[in-house]
One Martini backbone bead per residue (centre of mass of N, CA, C, O) as a GRO file, in nm:
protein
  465
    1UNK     BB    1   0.100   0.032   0.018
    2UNK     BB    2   0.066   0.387  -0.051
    3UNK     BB    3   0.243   0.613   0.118
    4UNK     BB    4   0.215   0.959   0.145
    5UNK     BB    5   0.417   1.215   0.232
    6UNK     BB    6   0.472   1.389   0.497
    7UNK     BB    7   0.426   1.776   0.600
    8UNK     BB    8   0.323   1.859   0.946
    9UNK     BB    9   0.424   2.124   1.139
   10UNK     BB   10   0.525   2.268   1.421
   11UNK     BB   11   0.566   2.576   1.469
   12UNK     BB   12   0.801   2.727   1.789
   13UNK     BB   13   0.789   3.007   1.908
   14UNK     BB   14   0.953   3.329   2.060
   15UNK     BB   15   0.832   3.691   1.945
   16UNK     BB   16   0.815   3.905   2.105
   17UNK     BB   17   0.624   3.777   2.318
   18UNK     BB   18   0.529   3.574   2.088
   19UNK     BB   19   0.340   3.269   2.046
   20UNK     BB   20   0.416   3.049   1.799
   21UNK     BB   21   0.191   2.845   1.520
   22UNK     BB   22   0.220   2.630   1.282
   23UNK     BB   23   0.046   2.479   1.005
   24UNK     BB   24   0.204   2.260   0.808
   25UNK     BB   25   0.085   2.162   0.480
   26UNK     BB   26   0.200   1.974   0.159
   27UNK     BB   27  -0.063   1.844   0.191
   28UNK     BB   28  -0.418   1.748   0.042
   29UNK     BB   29  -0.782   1.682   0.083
   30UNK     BB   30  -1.087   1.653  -0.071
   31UNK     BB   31  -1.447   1.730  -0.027
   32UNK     BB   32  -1.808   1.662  -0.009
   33UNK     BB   33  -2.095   1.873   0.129
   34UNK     BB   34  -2.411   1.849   0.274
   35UNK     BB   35  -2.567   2.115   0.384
   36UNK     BB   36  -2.790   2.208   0.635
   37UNK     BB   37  -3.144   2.251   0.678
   38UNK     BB   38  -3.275   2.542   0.854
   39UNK     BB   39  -3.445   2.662   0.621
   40UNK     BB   40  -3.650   2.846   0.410
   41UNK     BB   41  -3.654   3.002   0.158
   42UNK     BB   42  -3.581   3.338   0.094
   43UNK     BB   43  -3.686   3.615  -0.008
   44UNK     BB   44  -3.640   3.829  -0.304
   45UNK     BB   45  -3.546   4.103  -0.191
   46UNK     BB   46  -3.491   4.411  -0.098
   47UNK     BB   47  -3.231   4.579   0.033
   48UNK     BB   48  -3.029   4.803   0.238
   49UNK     BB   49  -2.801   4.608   0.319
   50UNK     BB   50  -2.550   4.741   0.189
   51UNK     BB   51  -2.235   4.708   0.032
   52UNK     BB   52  -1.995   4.811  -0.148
   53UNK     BB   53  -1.714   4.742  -0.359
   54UNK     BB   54  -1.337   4.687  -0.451
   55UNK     BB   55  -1.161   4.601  -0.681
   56UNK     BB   56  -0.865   4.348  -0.670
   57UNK     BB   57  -0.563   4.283  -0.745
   58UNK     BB   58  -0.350   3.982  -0.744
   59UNK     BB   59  -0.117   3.778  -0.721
   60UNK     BB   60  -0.231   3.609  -0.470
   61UNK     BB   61  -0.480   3.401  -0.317
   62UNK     BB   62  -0.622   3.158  -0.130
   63UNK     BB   63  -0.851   3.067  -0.312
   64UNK     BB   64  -0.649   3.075  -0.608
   65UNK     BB   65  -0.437   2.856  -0.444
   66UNK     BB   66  -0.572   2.604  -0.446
   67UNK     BB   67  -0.717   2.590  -0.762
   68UNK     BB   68  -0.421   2.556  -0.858
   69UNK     BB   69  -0.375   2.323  -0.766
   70UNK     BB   70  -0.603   2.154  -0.895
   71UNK     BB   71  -0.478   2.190  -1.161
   72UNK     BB   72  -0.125   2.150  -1.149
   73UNK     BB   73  -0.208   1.873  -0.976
   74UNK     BB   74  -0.192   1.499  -0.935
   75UNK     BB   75  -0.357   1.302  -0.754
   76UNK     BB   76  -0.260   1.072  -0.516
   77UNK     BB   77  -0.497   0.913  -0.367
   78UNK     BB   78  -0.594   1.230  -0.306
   79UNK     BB   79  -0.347   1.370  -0.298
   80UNK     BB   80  -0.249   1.693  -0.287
   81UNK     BB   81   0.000   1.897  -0.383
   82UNK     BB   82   0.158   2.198  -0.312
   83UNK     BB   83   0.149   2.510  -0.421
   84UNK     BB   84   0.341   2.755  -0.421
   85UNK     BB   85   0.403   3.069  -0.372
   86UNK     BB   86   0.476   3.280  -0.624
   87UNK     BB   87   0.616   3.469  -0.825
   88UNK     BB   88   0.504   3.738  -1.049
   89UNK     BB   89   0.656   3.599  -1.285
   90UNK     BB   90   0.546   3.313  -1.254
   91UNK     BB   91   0.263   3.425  -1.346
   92UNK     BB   92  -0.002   3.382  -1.493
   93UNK     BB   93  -0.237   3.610  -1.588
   94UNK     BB   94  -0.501   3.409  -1.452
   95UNK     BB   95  -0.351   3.369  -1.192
   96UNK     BB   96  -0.427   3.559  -1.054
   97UNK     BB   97  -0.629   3.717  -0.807
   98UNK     BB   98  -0.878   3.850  -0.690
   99UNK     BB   99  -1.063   4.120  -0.475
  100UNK     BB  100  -1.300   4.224  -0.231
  101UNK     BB  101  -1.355   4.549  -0.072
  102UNK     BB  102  -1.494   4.658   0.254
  103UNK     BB  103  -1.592   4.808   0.467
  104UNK     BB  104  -1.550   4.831   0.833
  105UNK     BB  105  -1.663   4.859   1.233
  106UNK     BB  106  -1.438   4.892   1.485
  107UNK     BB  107  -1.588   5.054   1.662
  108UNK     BB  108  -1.454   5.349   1.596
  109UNK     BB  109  -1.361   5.240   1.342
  110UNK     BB  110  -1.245   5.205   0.972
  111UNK     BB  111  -1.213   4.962   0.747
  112UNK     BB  112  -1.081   4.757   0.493
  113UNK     BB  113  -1.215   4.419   0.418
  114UNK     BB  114  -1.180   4.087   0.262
  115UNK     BB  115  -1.410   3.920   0.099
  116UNK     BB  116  -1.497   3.568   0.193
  117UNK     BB  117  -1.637   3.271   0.124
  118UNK     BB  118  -1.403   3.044   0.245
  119UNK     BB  119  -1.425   3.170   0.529
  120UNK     BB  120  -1.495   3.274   0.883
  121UNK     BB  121  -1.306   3.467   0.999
  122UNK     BB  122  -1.304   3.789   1.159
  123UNK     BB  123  -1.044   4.026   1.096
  124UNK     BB  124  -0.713   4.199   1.200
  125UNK     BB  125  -0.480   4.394   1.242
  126UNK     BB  126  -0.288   4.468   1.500
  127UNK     BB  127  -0.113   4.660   1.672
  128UNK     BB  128   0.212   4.592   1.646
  129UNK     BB  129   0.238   4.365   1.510
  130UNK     BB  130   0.417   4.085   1.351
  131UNK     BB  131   0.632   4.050   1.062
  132UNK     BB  132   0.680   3.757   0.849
  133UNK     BB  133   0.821   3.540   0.686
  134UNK     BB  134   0.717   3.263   0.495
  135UNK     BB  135   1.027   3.090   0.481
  136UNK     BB  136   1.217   3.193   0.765
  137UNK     BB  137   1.054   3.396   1.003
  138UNK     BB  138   1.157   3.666   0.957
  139UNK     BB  139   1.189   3.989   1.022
  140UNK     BB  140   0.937   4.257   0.948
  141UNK     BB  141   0.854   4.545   0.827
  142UNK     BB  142   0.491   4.579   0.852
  143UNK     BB  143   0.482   4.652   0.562
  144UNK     BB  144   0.532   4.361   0.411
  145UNK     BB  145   0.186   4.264   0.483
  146UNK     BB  146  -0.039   4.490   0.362
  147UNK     BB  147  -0.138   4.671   0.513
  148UNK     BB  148  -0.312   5.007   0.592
  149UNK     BB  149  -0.397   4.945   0.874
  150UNK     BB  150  -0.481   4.949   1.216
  151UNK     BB  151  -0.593   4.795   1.524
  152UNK     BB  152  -0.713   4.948   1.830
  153UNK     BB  153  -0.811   4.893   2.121
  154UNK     BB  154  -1.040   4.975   2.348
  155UNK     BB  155  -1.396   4.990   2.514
  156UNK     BB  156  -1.539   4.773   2.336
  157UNK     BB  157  -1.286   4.556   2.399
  158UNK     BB  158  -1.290   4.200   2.466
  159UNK     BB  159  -1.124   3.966   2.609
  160UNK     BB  160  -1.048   3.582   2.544
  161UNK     BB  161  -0.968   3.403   2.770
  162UNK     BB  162  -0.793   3.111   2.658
  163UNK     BB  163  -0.730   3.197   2.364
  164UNK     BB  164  -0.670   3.159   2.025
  165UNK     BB  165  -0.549   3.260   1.680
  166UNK     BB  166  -0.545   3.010   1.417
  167UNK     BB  167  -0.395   3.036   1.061
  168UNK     BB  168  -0.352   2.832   0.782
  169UNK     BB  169  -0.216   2.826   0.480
  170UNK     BB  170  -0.087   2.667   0.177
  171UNK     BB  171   0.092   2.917   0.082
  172UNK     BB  172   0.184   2.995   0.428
  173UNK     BB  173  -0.003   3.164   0.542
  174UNK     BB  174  -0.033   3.339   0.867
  175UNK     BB  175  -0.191   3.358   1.184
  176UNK     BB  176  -0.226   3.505   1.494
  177UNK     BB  177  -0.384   3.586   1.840
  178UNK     BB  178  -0.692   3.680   1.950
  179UNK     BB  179  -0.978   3.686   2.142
  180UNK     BB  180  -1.316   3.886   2.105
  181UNK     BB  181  -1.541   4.138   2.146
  182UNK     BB  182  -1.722   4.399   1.919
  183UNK     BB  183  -1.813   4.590   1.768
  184UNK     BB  184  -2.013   4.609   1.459
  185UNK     BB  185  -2.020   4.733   1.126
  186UNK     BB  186  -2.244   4.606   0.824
  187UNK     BB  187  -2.408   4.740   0.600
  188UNK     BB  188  -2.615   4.864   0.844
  189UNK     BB  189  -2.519   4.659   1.080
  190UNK     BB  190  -2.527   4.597   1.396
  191UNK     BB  191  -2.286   4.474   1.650
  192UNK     BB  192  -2.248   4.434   1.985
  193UNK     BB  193  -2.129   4.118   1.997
  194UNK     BB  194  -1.857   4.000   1.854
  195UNK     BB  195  -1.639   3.732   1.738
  196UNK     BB  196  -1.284   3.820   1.723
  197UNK     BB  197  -0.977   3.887   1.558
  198UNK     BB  198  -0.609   3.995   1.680
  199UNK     BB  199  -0.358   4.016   1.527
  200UNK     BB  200   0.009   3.961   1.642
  201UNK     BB  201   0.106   3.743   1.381
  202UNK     BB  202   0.244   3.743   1.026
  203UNK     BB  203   0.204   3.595   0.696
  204UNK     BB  204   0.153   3.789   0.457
  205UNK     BB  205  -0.025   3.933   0.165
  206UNK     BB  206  -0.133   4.240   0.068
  207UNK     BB  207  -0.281   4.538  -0.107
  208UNK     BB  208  -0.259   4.809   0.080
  209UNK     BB  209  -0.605   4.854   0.165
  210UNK     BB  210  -0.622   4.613   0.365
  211UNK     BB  211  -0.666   4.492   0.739
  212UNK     BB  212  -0.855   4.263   0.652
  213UNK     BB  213  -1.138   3.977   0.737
  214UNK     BB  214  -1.441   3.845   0.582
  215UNK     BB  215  -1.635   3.567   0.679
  216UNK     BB  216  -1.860   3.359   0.459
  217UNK     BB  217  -1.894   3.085   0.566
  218UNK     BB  218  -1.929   2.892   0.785
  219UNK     BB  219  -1.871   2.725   1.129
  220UNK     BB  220  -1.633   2.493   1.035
  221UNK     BB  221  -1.380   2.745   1.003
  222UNK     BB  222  -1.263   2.816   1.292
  223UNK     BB  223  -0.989   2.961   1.465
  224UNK     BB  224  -1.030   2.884   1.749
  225UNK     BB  225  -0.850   2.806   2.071
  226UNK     BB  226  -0.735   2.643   2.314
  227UNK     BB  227  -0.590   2.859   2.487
  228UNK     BB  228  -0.315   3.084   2.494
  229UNK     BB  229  -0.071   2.898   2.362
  230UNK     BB  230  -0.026   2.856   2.011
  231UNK     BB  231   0.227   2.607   2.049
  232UNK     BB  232  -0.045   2.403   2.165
  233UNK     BB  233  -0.171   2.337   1.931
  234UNK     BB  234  -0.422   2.135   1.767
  235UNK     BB  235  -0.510   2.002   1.470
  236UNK     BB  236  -0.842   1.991   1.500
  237UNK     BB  237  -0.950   2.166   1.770
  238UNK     BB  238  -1.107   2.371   1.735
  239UNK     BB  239  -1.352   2.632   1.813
  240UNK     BB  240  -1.618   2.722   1.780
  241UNK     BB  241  -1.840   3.002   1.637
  242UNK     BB  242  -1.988   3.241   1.554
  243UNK     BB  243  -1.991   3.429   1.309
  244UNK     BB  244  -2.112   3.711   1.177
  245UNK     BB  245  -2.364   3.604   0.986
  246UNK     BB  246  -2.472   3.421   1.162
  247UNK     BB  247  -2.547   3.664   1.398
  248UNK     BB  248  -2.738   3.808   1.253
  249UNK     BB  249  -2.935   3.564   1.169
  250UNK     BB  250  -2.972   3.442   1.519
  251UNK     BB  251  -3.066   3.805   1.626
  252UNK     BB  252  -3.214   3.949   1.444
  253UNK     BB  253  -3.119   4.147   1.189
  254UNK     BB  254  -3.206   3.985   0.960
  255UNK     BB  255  -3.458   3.834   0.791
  256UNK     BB  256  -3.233   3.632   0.664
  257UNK     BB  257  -3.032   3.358   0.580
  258UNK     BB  258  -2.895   3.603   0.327
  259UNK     BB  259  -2.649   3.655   0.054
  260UNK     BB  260  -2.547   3.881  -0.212
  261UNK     BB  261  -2.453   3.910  -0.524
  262UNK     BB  262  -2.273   4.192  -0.748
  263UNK     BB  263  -2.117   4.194  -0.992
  264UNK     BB  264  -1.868   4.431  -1.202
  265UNK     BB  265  -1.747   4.570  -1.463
  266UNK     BB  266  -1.659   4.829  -1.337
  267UNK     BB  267  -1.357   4.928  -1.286
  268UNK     BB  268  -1.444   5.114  -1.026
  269UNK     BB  269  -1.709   4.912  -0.970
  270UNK     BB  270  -1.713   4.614  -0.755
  271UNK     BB  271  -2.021   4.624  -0.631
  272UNK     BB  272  -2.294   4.411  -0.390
  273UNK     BB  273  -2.309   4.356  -0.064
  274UNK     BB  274  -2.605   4.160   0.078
  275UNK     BB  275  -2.798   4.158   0.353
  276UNK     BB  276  -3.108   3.984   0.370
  277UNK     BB  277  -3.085   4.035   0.027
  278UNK     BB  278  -3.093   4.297  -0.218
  279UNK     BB  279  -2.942   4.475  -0.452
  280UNK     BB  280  -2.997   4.754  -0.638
  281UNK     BB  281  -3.053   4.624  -0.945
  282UNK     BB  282  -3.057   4.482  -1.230
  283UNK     BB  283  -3.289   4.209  -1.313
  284UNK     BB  284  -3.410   3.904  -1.373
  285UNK     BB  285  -3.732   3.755  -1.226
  286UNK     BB  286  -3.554   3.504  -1.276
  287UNK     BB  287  -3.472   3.232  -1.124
  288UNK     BB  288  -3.239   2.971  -0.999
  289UNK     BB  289  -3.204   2.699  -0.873
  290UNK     BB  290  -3.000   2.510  -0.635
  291UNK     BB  291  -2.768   2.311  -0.462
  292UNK     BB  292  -2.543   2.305  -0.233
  293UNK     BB  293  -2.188   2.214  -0.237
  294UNK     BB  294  -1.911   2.162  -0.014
  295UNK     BB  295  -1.591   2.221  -0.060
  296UNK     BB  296  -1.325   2.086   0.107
  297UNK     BB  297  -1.044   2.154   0.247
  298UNK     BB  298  -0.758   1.925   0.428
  299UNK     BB  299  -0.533   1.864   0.573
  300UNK     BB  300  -0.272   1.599   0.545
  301UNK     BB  301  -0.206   1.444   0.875
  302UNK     BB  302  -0.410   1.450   1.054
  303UNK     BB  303  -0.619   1.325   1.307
  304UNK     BB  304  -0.783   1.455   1.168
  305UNK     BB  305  -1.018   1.658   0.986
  306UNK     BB  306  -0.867   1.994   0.873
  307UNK     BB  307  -1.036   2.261   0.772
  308UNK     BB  308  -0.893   2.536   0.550
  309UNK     BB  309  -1.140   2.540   0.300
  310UNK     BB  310  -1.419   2.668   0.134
  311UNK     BB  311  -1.666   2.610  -0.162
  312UNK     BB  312  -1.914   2.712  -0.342
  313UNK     BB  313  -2.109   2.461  -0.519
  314UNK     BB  314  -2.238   2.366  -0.831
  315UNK     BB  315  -2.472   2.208  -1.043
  316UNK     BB  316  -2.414   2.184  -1.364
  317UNK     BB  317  -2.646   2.153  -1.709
  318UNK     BB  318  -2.464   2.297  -1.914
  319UNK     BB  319  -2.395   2.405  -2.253
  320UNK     BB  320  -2.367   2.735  -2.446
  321UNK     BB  321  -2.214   2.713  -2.810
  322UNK     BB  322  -2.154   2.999  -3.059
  323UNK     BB  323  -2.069   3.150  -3.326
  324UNK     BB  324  -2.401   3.250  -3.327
  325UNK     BB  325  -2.644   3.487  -3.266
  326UNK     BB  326  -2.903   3.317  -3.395
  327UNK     BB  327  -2.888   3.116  -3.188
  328UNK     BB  328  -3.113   2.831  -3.034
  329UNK     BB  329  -3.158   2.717  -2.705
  330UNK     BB  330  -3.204   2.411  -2.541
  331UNK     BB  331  -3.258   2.256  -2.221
  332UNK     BB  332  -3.394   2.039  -2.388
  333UNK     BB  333  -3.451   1.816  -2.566
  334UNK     BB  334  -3.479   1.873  -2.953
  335UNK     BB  335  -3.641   1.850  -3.279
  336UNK     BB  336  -3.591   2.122  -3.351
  337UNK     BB  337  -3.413   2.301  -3.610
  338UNK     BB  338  -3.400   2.567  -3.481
  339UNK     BB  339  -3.268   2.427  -3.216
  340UNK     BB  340  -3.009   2.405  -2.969
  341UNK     BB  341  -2.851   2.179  -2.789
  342UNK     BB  342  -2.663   2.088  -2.518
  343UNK     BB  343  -2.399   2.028  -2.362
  344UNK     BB  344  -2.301   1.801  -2.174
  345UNK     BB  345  -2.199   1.898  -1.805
  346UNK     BB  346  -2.242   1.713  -1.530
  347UNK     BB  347  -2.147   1.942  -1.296
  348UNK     BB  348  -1.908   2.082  -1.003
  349UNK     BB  349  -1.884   2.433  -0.983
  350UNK     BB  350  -1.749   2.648  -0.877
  351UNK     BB  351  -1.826   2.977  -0.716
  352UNK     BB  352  -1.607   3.239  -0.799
  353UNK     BB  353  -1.500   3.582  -0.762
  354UNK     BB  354  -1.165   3.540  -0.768
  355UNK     BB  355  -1.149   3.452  -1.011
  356UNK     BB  356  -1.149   3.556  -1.307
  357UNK     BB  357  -1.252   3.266  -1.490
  358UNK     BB  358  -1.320   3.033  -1.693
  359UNK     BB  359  -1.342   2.676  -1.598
  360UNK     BB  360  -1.294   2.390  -1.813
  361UNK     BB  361  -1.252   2.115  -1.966
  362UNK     BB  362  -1.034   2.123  -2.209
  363UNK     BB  363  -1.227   2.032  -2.470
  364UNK     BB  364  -1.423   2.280  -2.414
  365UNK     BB  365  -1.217   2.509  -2.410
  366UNK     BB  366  -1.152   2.468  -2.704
  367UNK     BB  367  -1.416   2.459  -2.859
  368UNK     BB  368  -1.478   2.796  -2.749
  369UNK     BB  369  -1.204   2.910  -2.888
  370UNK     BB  370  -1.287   2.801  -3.187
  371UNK     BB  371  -1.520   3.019  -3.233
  372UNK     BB  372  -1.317   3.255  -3.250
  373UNK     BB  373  -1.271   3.543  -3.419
  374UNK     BB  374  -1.067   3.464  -3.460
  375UNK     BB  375  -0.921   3.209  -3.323
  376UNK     BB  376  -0.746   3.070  -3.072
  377UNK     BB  377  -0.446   3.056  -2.933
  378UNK     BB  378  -0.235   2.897  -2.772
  379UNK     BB  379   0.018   2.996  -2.483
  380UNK     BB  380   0.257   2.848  -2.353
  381UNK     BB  381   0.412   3.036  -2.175
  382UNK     BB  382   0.083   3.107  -2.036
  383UNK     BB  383  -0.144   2.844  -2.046
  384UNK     BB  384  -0.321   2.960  -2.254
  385UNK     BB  385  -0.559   3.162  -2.420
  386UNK     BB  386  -0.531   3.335  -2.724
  387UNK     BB  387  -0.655   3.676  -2.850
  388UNK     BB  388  -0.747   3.890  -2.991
  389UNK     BB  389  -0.852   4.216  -2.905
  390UNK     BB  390  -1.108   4.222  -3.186
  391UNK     BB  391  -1.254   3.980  -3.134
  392UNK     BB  392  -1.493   3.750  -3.191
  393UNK     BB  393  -1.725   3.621  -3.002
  394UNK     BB  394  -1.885   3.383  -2.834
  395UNK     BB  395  -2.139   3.225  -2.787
  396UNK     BB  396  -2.206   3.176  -2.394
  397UNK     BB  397  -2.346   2.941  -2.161
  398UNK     BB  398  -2.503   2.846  -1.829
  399UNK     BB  399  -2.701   2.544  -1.731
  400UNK     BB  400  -2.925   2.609  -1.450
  401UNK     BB  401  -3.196   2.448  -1.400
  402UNK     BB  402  -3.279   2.527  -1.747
  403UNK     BB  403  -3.126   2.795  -1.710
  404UNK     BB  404  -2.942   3.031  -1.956
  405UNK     BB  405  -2.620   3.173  -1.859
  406UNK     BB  406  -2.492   3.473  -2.029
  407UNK     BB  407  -2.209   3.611  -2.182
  408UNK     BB  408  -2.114   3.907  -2.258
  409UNK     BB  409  -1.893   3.977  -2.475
  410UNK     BB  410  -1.785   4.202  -2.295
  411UNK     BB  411  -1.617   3.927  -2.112
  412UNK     BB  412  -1.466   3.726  -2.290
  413UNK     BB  413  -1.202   3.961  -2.312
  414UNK     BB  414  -0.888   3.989  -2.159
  415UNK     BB  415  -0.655   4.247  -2.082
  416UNK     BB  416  -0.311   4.235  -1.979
  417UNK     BB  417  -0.157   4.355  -2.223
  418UNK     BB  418  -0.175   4.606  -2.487
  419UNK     BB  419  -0.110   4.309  -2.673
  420UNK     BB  420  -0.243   4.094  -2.443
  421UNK     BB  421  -0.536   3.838  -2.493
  422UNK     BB  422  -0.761   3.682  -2.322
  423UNK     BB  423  -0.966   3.418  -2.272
  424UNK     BB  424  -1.277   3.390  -2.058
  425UNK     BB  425  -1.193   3.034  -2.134
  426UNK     BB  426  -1.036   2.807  -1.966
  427UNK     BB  427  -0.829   2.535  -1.858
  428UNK     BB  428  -0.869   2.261  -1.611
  429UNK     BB  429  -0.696   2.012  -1.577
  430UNK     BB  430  -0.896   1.823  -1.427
  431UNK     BB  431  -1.042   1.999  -1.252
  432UNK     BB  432  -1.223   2.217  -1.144
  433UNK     BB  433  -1.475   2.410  -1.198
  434UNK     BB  434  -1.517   2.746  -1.271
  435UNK     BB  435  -1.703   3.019  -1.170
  436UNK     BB  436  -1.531   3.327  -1.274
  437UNK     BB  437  -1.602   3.676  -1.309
  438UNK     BB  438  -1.687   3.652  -1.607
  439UNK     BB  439  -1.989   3.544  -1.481
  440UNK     BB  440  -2.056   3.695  -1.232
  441UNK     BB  441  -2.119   3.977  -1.419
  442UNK     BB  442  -2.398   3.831  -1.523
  443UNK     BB  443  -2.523   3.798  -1.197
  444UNK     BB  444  -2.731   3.702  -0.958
  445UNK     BB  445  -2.580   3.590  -0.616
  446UNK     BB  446  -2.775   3.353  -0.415
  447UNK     BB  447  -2.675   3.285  -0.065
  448UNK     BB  448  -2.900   3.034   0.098
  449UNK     BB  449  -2.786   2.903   0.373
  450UNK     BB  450  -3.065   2.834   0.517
  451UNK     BB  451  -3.110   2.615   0.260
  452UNK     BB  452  -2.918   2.517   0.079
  453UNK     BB  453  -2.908   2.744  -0.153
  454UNK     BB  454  -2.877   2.891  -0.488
  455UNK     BB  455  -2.909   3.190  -0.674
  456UNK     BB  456  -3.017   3.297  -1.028
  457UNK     BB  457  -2.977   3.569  -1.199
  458UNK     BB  458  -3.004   3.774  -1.498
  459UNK     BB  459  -2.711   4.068  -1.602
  460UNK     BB  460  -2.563   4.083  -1.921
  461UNK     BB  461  -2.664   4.444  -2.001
  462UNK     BB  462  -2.542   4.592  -1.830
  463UNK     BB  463  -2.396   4.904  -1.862
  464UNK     BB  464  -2.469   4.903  -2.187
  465UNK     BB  465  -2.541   5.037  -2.501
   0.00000   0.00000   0.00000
C-alpha cells in the first residue's frame, strides 16, 4: 500500500513575546458534503443592508492558491501536493486573483476588509503585530505584510481569556492572535458583541488597502483555539462559535438567513453585497435555484479531519456554446431543427468571484476558443488561450437547473497586457470547474445558507449601451 509522504509541522518559538505556532501541511485532500437545511428559502426582495465592494488585483490569493493546486497537480491515492505561491514573474496572467474588499467598523474605527466566501473568521490585524517572512520566519518591516492600518482596542473591546487565534493557509500565510468581542458594523447592521480576532503575529501578503478580512463560509471553519499559547494548539482541536454573518442571522438582524452578491464590470466599481435580501442593480425577475455542495480543502496528515478552506460549488446541466448570435438554444433535448441542444456537462462548478475566468475541462474549453473569430491559439508561454484582442466572441452561456445564463461578450475577452488578450474561458487540466469573474458579472448571485441552496438571476446587459 503506497503510503504518500507527509509534511506537516508545528512551527513553536516567541518572538518579541508572541508564541507562534503554525499547521504547515505540504499535502491536502478535498472532500464535498451537503449542508445541513435550517430554514425555508428566504424571499428575494431588496434590501437596504448593502455595502459597495471594491475590486483589487492581486498576485495571488488565498482561495486562487487552492483552486491552482488542483489544476496544476495531479493527486496520488486523492492527496494533492501543495503549489507554492510563485513570485509575480512565473504567475500566468490569469493566474493571479481578484480580491473585493469592503468598509467595516470596528468600534469607532474604520477599516477595508477582504470579502471572502471561503473561510469563516472575521479579523484585523492589530496595532503593533509583527510580520514575519512566510520562507524563513525571519522578522520584516510592518510594511511588508500589506496591510493599510492596523487596529487598536478600546473600550468597546474585550479579551476571550483563554482562547488563541490561530490559521494557516496552503500558500504558507498564517496569522496568529487574541480572540475578543467587539461591536461591529457592516452593511448597515450594528453587531453590539461579535467575536473576532486581532491578529499579533502574520506572514501575509496584502493588497496595500485591506487590513483584515469578512468570512462568509460556514462556522466549521472557524479558527479559534483552546488555551492562551498557540505554540500548543493541535490541528482540528479548533472550537467553535458563530461567525459574523450566522451572529447576525442568529439575533434577528437581518429578516433572512441569506446574502448576494452582484459583482460589476465597471472597472472602478467593484458591485454590491446585500446581507439579508438584493442589492438594488437591475435583473431579471426570473430565478433558477440549485442545491449547495460545500467542497472543503483538508489539510492531510492530521490526526482528525483538519478544513481550512471551502468553496460553495453547484451543479451545472450543461453549456451553450456557438459562432453565431442567431443560435438558439433548448435546455431540454428538442426535435426542433431551428433550436440547438446543450453540450451536456453534468458536473460540480465552483462559484468564486476571485477567479478571473471560466475554467471548463480541456476539450470544452478548446472548442469554445475556437470559436472565436479569428479562432484562439494556445499560447504556451503563459499556459492559457490567447485571442486578438479585437476579435469577435463566440456566444457562450451556462445552464442551471434549466435556465440559461450568458456571458456577454464584452467580458469574453480579458486585456492583460497593451497587446496581449486572452479568452475569458481556459481549460482546467483536470481540475475542476469553476464559474468566475468573467460569469459572474452576468448574474445575481444568492447565497440561501439557511435553505444550503443558491440562486441565480441574469444581468448580462446592464451598464452596456
Amino acid at each position: 500500500m503506497h503510503v504518500a509522504s507527509v509534511l506537516l509541522v508545528c512551527c513553536a518559538a516567541v518572538i518579541n513575546g508572541f508564541s507562534r505556532a503554525t499547521f504547515v501541511s505540504d499535502e491536502f485532500t478535498i472532500r464535498t458534503y451537503t449542508p445541513e437545511v435550517v430554514s425555508a428559502p428566504s424571499p428575494d426582495v431588496i434590501t437596504d443592508r448593502v455595502v459597495g465592494l471594491q475590486r483589487r488585483s492581486s498576485v495571488s490569493t488565498v482561495g486562487s492558491t487552492y483552486l491552482r493546486a488542483l489544476r496544476r497537480t495531479k493527486p496520488a491515492n486523492g492527496i494533492y501536493s501543495r503549489v507554492t505561491k510563485p513570485p509575480e514573474a512565473l504567475l500566468t496572467p490569469i493566474d493571479g486573483g481578484l480580491v473585493y474588499i469592503a468598509p467595516i467598523q470596528w468600534g469607532t474605527q474604520r477599516f477595508y476588509s477582504v470579502i471572502d466566501t471561503g473561510s469563516s473568521d472575521t479579523w484585523l490585524a492589530g496595532t503593533g503585530f509583527t510580520c514575519l517572512d512566510q520562507a524563513n520566519y525571519s522578522i520584516l518591516p510592518e510594511g511588508a505584510c500589506g496591510f493599510a492600518s492596523t487596529y487598536t482596542p478600546t473600550s468597546t473591546f474585550s479579551q476571550i481569556q483563554g482562547y488563541n487565534f490561530n490559521i494557516t493557509y496552503l500558500d504558507g500565510e498564517f496569522l496568529n492572535g487574541i480572540m475578543g468581542y467587539e461591536s461591529l458594523s457592516f452593511a448597515g447592521i450594528n453587531v453590539p458583541h461579535q467575536e473576532v480576532a486581532v491578529v499579533n503575529l502574520a506572514a501575509w501578503t496584502g493588497d496595500g488597502r485591506s487590513s483584515g478580512l469578512i468570512g462568509l463560509a460556514y462556522r466549521t471553519l472557524t479558527a479559534a483555539y483552546p488555551g492562551a499559547n498557540a505554540s500548543q494548539d493541535v490541528p482540528g482541536s479548533s472550537v467553535r462559535y458563530d461567525p459574523l454573518l450566522t451572529t447576525m442571522f442568529n439575533s434577528g438582524l437581518t429578516n433572512s438567513s441569506m446574502f448576494s452578491l452582484a459583482v460589476s464590470r465597471d472597472p472602478y466599481q467593484g458591485g454590491y453585497l446585500a446581507i439579508g435580501g438584493l442589492p438594488p442593480v437591475p435583473y431579471s425577475p426570473y430565478f433558477a435555484r440549485t442545491p449547495i455542495t460545500v467542497l472543503s480543502v483538508d489539510n492531510y496528515g492530521t490526526p482528525v479531519k483538519n478544513p481550512v478552506y471551502q468553496y460553495y460549488t453547484i451543479n451545472i446541466n450543461g453549456l451553450a456554446y456557438a459562432d453565431r448570435t442567431s443560435v438558439q438554444f433548448n435546455p431540454l433535448p428538442t426535435r426542433n431543427t431551428l433550436k440547438s441542444s446543450l453540450t451536456n456537462n453534468n458536473t460540480l462548478a465552483v462559484v468564486d468571484s476571485g477567479t478571473s475566468v471560466v475554467y471548463l475541462a480541456n476539450e470544452l474549453a478548446a472548442k469554445i476558443n475556437a470559436l472565436f473569430q479569428p479562432p484562439a491559439t494556445w499560447n504556451a508561454d503563459y499556459g492559457a488561450w490567447e485571442v486578438g484582442c479585437g476579435s469577435k466572441p463566440p456566444v457562450f452561456g451556462v445552464d442551471i437547473s434549466g435556465k440559461i445564463f450568458y456571458v456577454n461578450p464584452a467580458d469574453m475577452i480579458l486585456q492583460m497586457k497593451p497587446s496581449l488578450c486572452t479568452s475569458g474561458v481556459q481549460g482546467n487540466n483536470g481540475g475542476f470547474s469553476i464559474l468566475g469573474d468573467v460569469w459572474m458579472r452576468n448574474v445575481l448571485a444568492v447565497f440561501d445558507v439557511g435553505a444550503a441552496e443558491m440562486r441565480f438571476a441574469a444581468r448580462e446587459f446592464y451598464g452596456l449601451t
